[in-house]
Amino acid sequence: MFHKLISIYPLSNFRLLGFFPGQEARLYDMGKLIEEHPAFAPLRNDDLFRDVRIDAGGYGISWSDEIDLSSSEIYECGTALDVAAIEKAALLREIVAARQGAGLSQNAVEEASGIRQPVIARMETAATNPQLDTILRALAPLGKTLAVVDVNEEVIAL
């Protein structure tokens, strides 16, 4: 079966993060191909490795006219990731760390933000799926906000 890539991101240690339709993500390690197959050896050059692009149609990736890989290889041999769950867990850890770093209790955040303490507790323990405005209101008294950043190992904790 063919698997169409929507986006691809080069990561450290010769890994690729690919996104497929239906919010499916795969982490693919190119290390073995680079070491064992001479055709992939030029990808040891980090600048070339980071220059990966999706081929027209989305059914493969390439770095040059001589180096390419099918999207099905990434899908079938890559490790499935729930990137949204990983990012949510990381975000909630950061919220707890920011609150604790500011020296504020959940009750103090309730007083400053208007979000009830039990809601803050459920948010911090991932017992609920907080709405964006709730997260922003909880972050404001901590002197924090959200930002859109590039995908990388630190963002998705890989």
mmCIF file of N, CA and C in Angstrom, residues 7-67:
data_model
loop_
_atom_site.group_PDB
_atom_site.id
_atom_site.type_symbol
_atom_site.label_atom_id
_atom_site.label_comp_id
_atom_site.label_asym_id
_atom_site.label_seq_id
_atom_site.Cartn_x
_atom_site.Cartn_y
_atom_site.Cartn_z
ATOM 1 N N SER A 7 4.153 15.995 5.460
ATOM 2 C CA SER A 7 5.322 16.811 5.799
ATOM 3 C C SER A 7 6.419 15.922 6.367
ATOM 4 N N ILE A 8 7.645 16.412 6.274
ATOM 5 C CA ILE A 8 8.810 15.672 6.764
ATOM 6 C C ILE A 8 9.765 16.659 7.420
ATOM 7 N N TYR A 9 10.332 16.261 8.573
ATOM 8 C CA TYR A 9 11.254 17.124 9.301
ATOM 9 C C TYR A 9 12.503 16.338 9.673
ATOM 10 N N PRO A 10 13.679 16.841 9.315
ATOM 11 C CA PRO A 10 14.915 16.183 9.716
ATOM 12 C C PRO A 10 15.205 16.489 11.192
ATOM 13 N N LEU A 11 15.620 15.475 11.929
ATOM 14 C CA LEU A 11 15.975 15.624 13.335
ATOM 15 C C LEU A 11 17.434 15.231 13.516
ATOM 16 N N SER A 12 17.919 15.286 14.717
ATOM 17 C CA SER A 12 19.304 14.904 14.990
ATOM 18 C C SER A 12 19.469 13.393 14.847
ATOM 19 N N ASN A 13 20.717 12.979 14.814
ATOM 20 C CA ASN A 13 21.078 11.556 14.739
ATOM 21 C C ASN A 13 20.455 10.849 13.538
ATOM 22 N N PHE A 14 20.343 11.555 12.434
ATOM 23 C CA PHE A 14 19.848 11.000 11.169
ATOM 24 C C PHE A 14 18.442 10.408 11.286
ATOM 25 N N ARG A 15 17.589 11.095 12.009
ATOM 26 C CA ARG A 15 16.192 10.668 12.128
ATOM 27 C C ARG A 15 15.296 11.642 11.381
ATOM 28 N N LEU A 16 14.183 11.106 10.911
ATOM 29 C CA LEU A 16 13.181 11.898 10.210
ATOM 30 C C LEU A 16 11.843 11.762 10.937
ATOM 31 N N LEU A 17 11.105 12.859 11.003
ATOM 32 C CA LEU A 17 9.756 12.836 11.549
ATOM 33 C C LEU A 17 8.809 13.124 10.399
ATOM 34 N N GLY A 18 8.005 12.121 10.035
ATOM 35 C CA GLY A 18 7.079 12.252 8.911
ATOM 36 C C GLY A 18 5.639 12.263 9.376
ATOM 37 N N PHE A 19 4.838 13.116 8.754
ATOM 38 C CA PHE A 19 3.414 13.196 9.051
ATOM 39 C C PHE A 19 2.625 12.723 7.840
ATOM 40 N N PHE A 20 1.660 11.843 8.100
ATOM 41 C CA PHE A 20 0.813 11.247 7.082
ATOM 42 C C PHE A 20 -0.636 11.663 7.334
ATOM 43 N N PRO A 21 -1.530 11.458 6.358
ATOM 44 C CA PRO A 21 -2.934 11.809 6.583
ATOM 45 C C PRO A 21 -3.506 11.116 7.829
ATOM 46 N N GLY A 22 -4.514 11.737 8.413
ATOM 47 C CA GLY A 22 -5.159 11.169 9.584
ATOM 48 C C GLY A 22 -4.366 11.367 10.866
ATOM 49 N N GLN A 23 -3.527 12.378 10.920
ATOM 50 C CA GLN A 23 -2.713 12.709 12.088
ATOM 51 C C GLN A 23 -1.777 11.570 12.488
ATOM 52 N N GLU A 24 -1.334 10.791 11.512
ATOM 53 C CA GLU A 24 -0.379 9.721 11.793
ATOM 54 C C GLU A 24 1.036 10.263 11.603
ATOM 55 N N ALA A 25 1.885 9.969 12.572
ATOM 56 C CA ALA A 25 3.275 10.408 12.517
ATOM 57 C C ALA A 25 4.183 9.204 12.703
ATOM 58 N N ARG A 26 5.323 9.255 12.039
ATOM 59 C CA ARG A 26 6.314 8.190 12.145
ATOM 60 C C ARG A 26 7.690 8.811 12.356
ATOM 61 N N LEU A 27 8.448 8.196 13.266
ATOM 62 C CA LEU A 27 9.842 8.547 13.481
ATOM 63 C C LEU A 27 10.670 7.488 12.771
ATOM 64 N N TYR A 28 11.498 7.904 11.825
ATOM 65 C CA TYR A 28 12.275 6.971 11.007
ATOM 66 C C TYR A 28 13.763 7.243 11.204
ATOM 67 N N ASP A 29 14.507 6.198 11.538
ATOM 68 C CA ASP A 29 15.949 6.303 11.758
ATOM 69 C C ASP A 29 16.688 5.930 10.471
ATOM 70 N N MET A 30 17.362 6.909 9.880
ATOM 71 C CA MET A 30 18.119 6.699 8.646
ATOM 72 C C MET A 30 19.521 6.151 8.913
ATOM 73 N N GLY A 31 19.932 6.074 10.177
ATOM 74 C CA GLY A 31 21.298 5.687 10.527
ATOM 75 C C GLY A 31 21.774 4.401 9.888
ATOM 76 N N LYS A 32 20.955 3.361 9.933
ATOM 77 C CA LYS A 32 21.352 2.063 9.382
ATOM 78 C C LYS A 32 21.534 2.138 7.861
ATOM 79 N N LEU A 33 20.613 2.820 7.179
ATOM 80 C CA LEU A 33 20.748 2.981 5.719
ATOM 81 C C LEU A 33 22.023 3.738 5.374
ATOM 82 N N ILE A 34 22.300 4.789 6.129
ATOM 83 C CA ILE A 34 23.478 5.612 5.862
ATOM 84 C C ILE A 34 24.756 4.798 6.065
ATOM 85 N N GLU A 35 24.780 3.964 7.084
ATOM 86 C CA GLU A 35 25.969 3.162 7.387
ATOM 87 C C GLU A 35 26.136 1.965 6.453
ATOM 88 N N GLU A 36 25.039 1.328 6.060
ATOM 89 C CA GLU A 36 25.126 0.069 5.331
ATOM 90 C C GLU A 36 24.977 0.170 3.819
ATOM 91 N N HIS A 37 24.435 1.269 3.320
ATOM 92 C CA HIS A 37 24.194 1.390 1.879
ATOM 93 C C HIS A 37 24.945 2.603 1.333
ATOM 94 N N PRO A 38 25.932 2.365 0.487
ATOM 95 C CA PRO A 38 26.754 3.458 -0.038
ATOM 96 C C PRO A 38 25.955 4.592 -0.690
ATOM 97 N N ALA A 39 24.815 4.270 -1.267
ATOM 98 C CA ALA A 39 24.019 5.316 -1.924
ATOM 99 C C ALA A 39 23.565 6.387 -0.940
ATOM 100 N N PHE A 40 23.415 6.009 0.343
ATOM 101 C CA PHE A 40 22.945 6.955 1.362
ATOM 102 C C PHE A 40 24.086 7.604 2.140
ATOM 103 N N ALA A 41 25.336 7.173 1.905
ATOM 104 C CA ALA A 41 26.494 7.691 2.642
ATOM 105 C C ALA A 41 26.631 9.218 2.578
ATOM 106 N N PRO A 42 26.326 9.875 1.454
ATOM 107 C CA PRO A 42 26.448 11.339 1.428
ATOM 108 C C PRO A 42 25.581 12.045 2.478
ATOM 109 N N LEU A 43 24.570 11.349 2.988
ATOM 110 C CA LEU A 43 23.690 11.974 3.982
ATOM 111 C C LEU A 43 24.365 12.133 5.339
ATOM 112 N N ARG A 44 25.592 11.654 5.474
ATOM 113 C CA ARG A 44 26.356 11.928 6.691
ATOM 114 C C ARG A 44 26.613 13.425 6.824
ATOM 115 N N ASN A 45 26.594 14.111 5.697
ATOM 116 C CA ASN A 45 26.728 15.569 5.687
ATOM 117 C C ASN A 45 25.421 16.158 6.230
ATOM 118 N N ASP A 46 25.494 16.810 7.383
ATOM 119 C CA ASP A 46 24.298 17.316 8.052
ATOM 120 C C ASP A 46 23.524 18.316 7.197
ATOM 121 N N ASP A 47 24.254 19.166 6.464
ATOM 122 C CA ASP A 47 23.563 20.142 5.610
ATOM 123 C C ASP A 47 22.743 19.438 4.530
ATOM 124 N N LEU A 48 23.305 18.405 3.932
ATOM 125 C CA LEU A 48 22.567 17.657 2.918
ATOM 126 C C LEU A 48 21.396 16.913 3.556
ATOM 127 N N PHE A 49 21.634 16.271 4.704
ATOM 128 C CA PHE A 49 20.561 15.529 5.371
ATOM 129 C C PHE A 49 19.379 16.443 5.688
ATOM 130 N N ARG A 50 19.656 17.643 6.142
ATOM 131 C CA ARG A 50 18.592 18.588 6.509
ATOM 132 C C ARG A 50 17.878 19.178 5.290
ATOM 133 N N ASP A 51 18.408 18.934 4.104
ATOM 134 C CA ASP A 51 17.810 19.456 2.872
ATOM 135 C C ASP A 51 16.785 18.485 2.276
ATOM 136 N N VAL A 52 16.210 17.632 3.092
ATOM 137 C CA VAL A 52 15.219 16.655 2.624
ATOM 138 C C VAL A 52 13.958 17.376 2.143
ATOM 139 N N ARG A 53 13.347 16.818 1.108
ATOM 140 C CA ARG A 53 12.096 17.398 0.582
ATOM 141 C C ARG A 53 11.187 16.269 0.118
ATOM 142 N N ILE A 54 9.913 16.570 0.119
ATOM 143 C CA ILE A 54 8.921 15.597 -0.337
ATOM 144 C C ILE A 54 8.816 15.696 -1.848
ATOM 145 N N ASP A 55 8.815 14.543 -2.516
ATOM 146 C CA ASP A 55 8.665 14.511 -3.962
ATOM 147 C C ASP A 55 7.240 14.902 -4.355
ATOM 148 N N ALA A 56 7.079 15.339 -5.581
ATOM 149 C CA ALA A 56 5.761 15.686 -6.105
ATOM 150 C C ALA A 56 4.813 14.502 -5.896
ATOM 151 N N GLY A 57 3.655 14.763 -5.369
ATOM 152 C CA GLY A 57 2.678 13.723 -5.108
ATOM 153 C C GLY A 57 2.718 13.204 -3.686
ATOM 154 N N GLY A 58 3.872 13.323 -3.017
ATOM 155 C CA GLY A 58 3.981 12.941 -1.615
ATOM 156 C C GLY A 58 4.304 11.488 -1.346
ATOM 157 N N TYR A 59 4.708 10.727 -2.370
ATOM 158 C CA TYR A 59 4.951 9.299 -2.165
ATOM 159 C C TYR A 59 6.420 8.947 -2.020
ATOM 160 N N GLY A 60 7.242 9.940 -1.805
ATOM 161 C CA GLY A 60 8.659 9.716 -1.587
ATOM 162 C C GLY A 60 9.312 10.989 -1.102
ATOM 163 N N ILE A 61 10.560 10.851 -0.647
ATOM 164 C CA ILE A 61 11.365 11.999 -0.266
ATOM 165 C C ILE A 61 12.686 11.902 -0.995
ATOM 166 N N SER A 62 13.342 13.029 -1.129
ATOM 167 C CA SER A 62 14.645 13.012 -1.787
ATOM 168 C C SER A 62 15.519 14.123 -1.244
ATOM 169 N N TRP A 63 16.806 13.935 -1.466
ATOM 170 C CA TRP A 63 17.800 14.929 -1.085
ATOM 171 C C TRP A 63 18.518 15.453 -2.326
ATOM 172 N N SER A 64 18.563 14.631 -3.337
ATOM 173 C CA SER A 64 19.205 14.998 -4.603
ATOM 174 C C SER A 64 18.620 14.075 -5.664
ATOM 175 N N ASP A 65 19.100 14.217 -6.887
ATOM 176 C CA ASP A 65 18.602 13.340 -7.949
ATOM 177 C C ASP A 65 19.019 11.887 -7.732
ATOM 178 N N GLU A 66 20.054 11.662 -6.920
ATOM 179 C CA GLU A 66 20.555 10.308 -6.706
ATOM 180 C C GLU A 66 20.089 9.673 -5.399
ATOM 181 N N ILE A 67 19.578 10.455 -4.459
ATOM 182 C CA ILE A 67 19.227 9.915 -3.145
ATOM 183 C C ILE A 67 17.748 10.151 -2.878
#
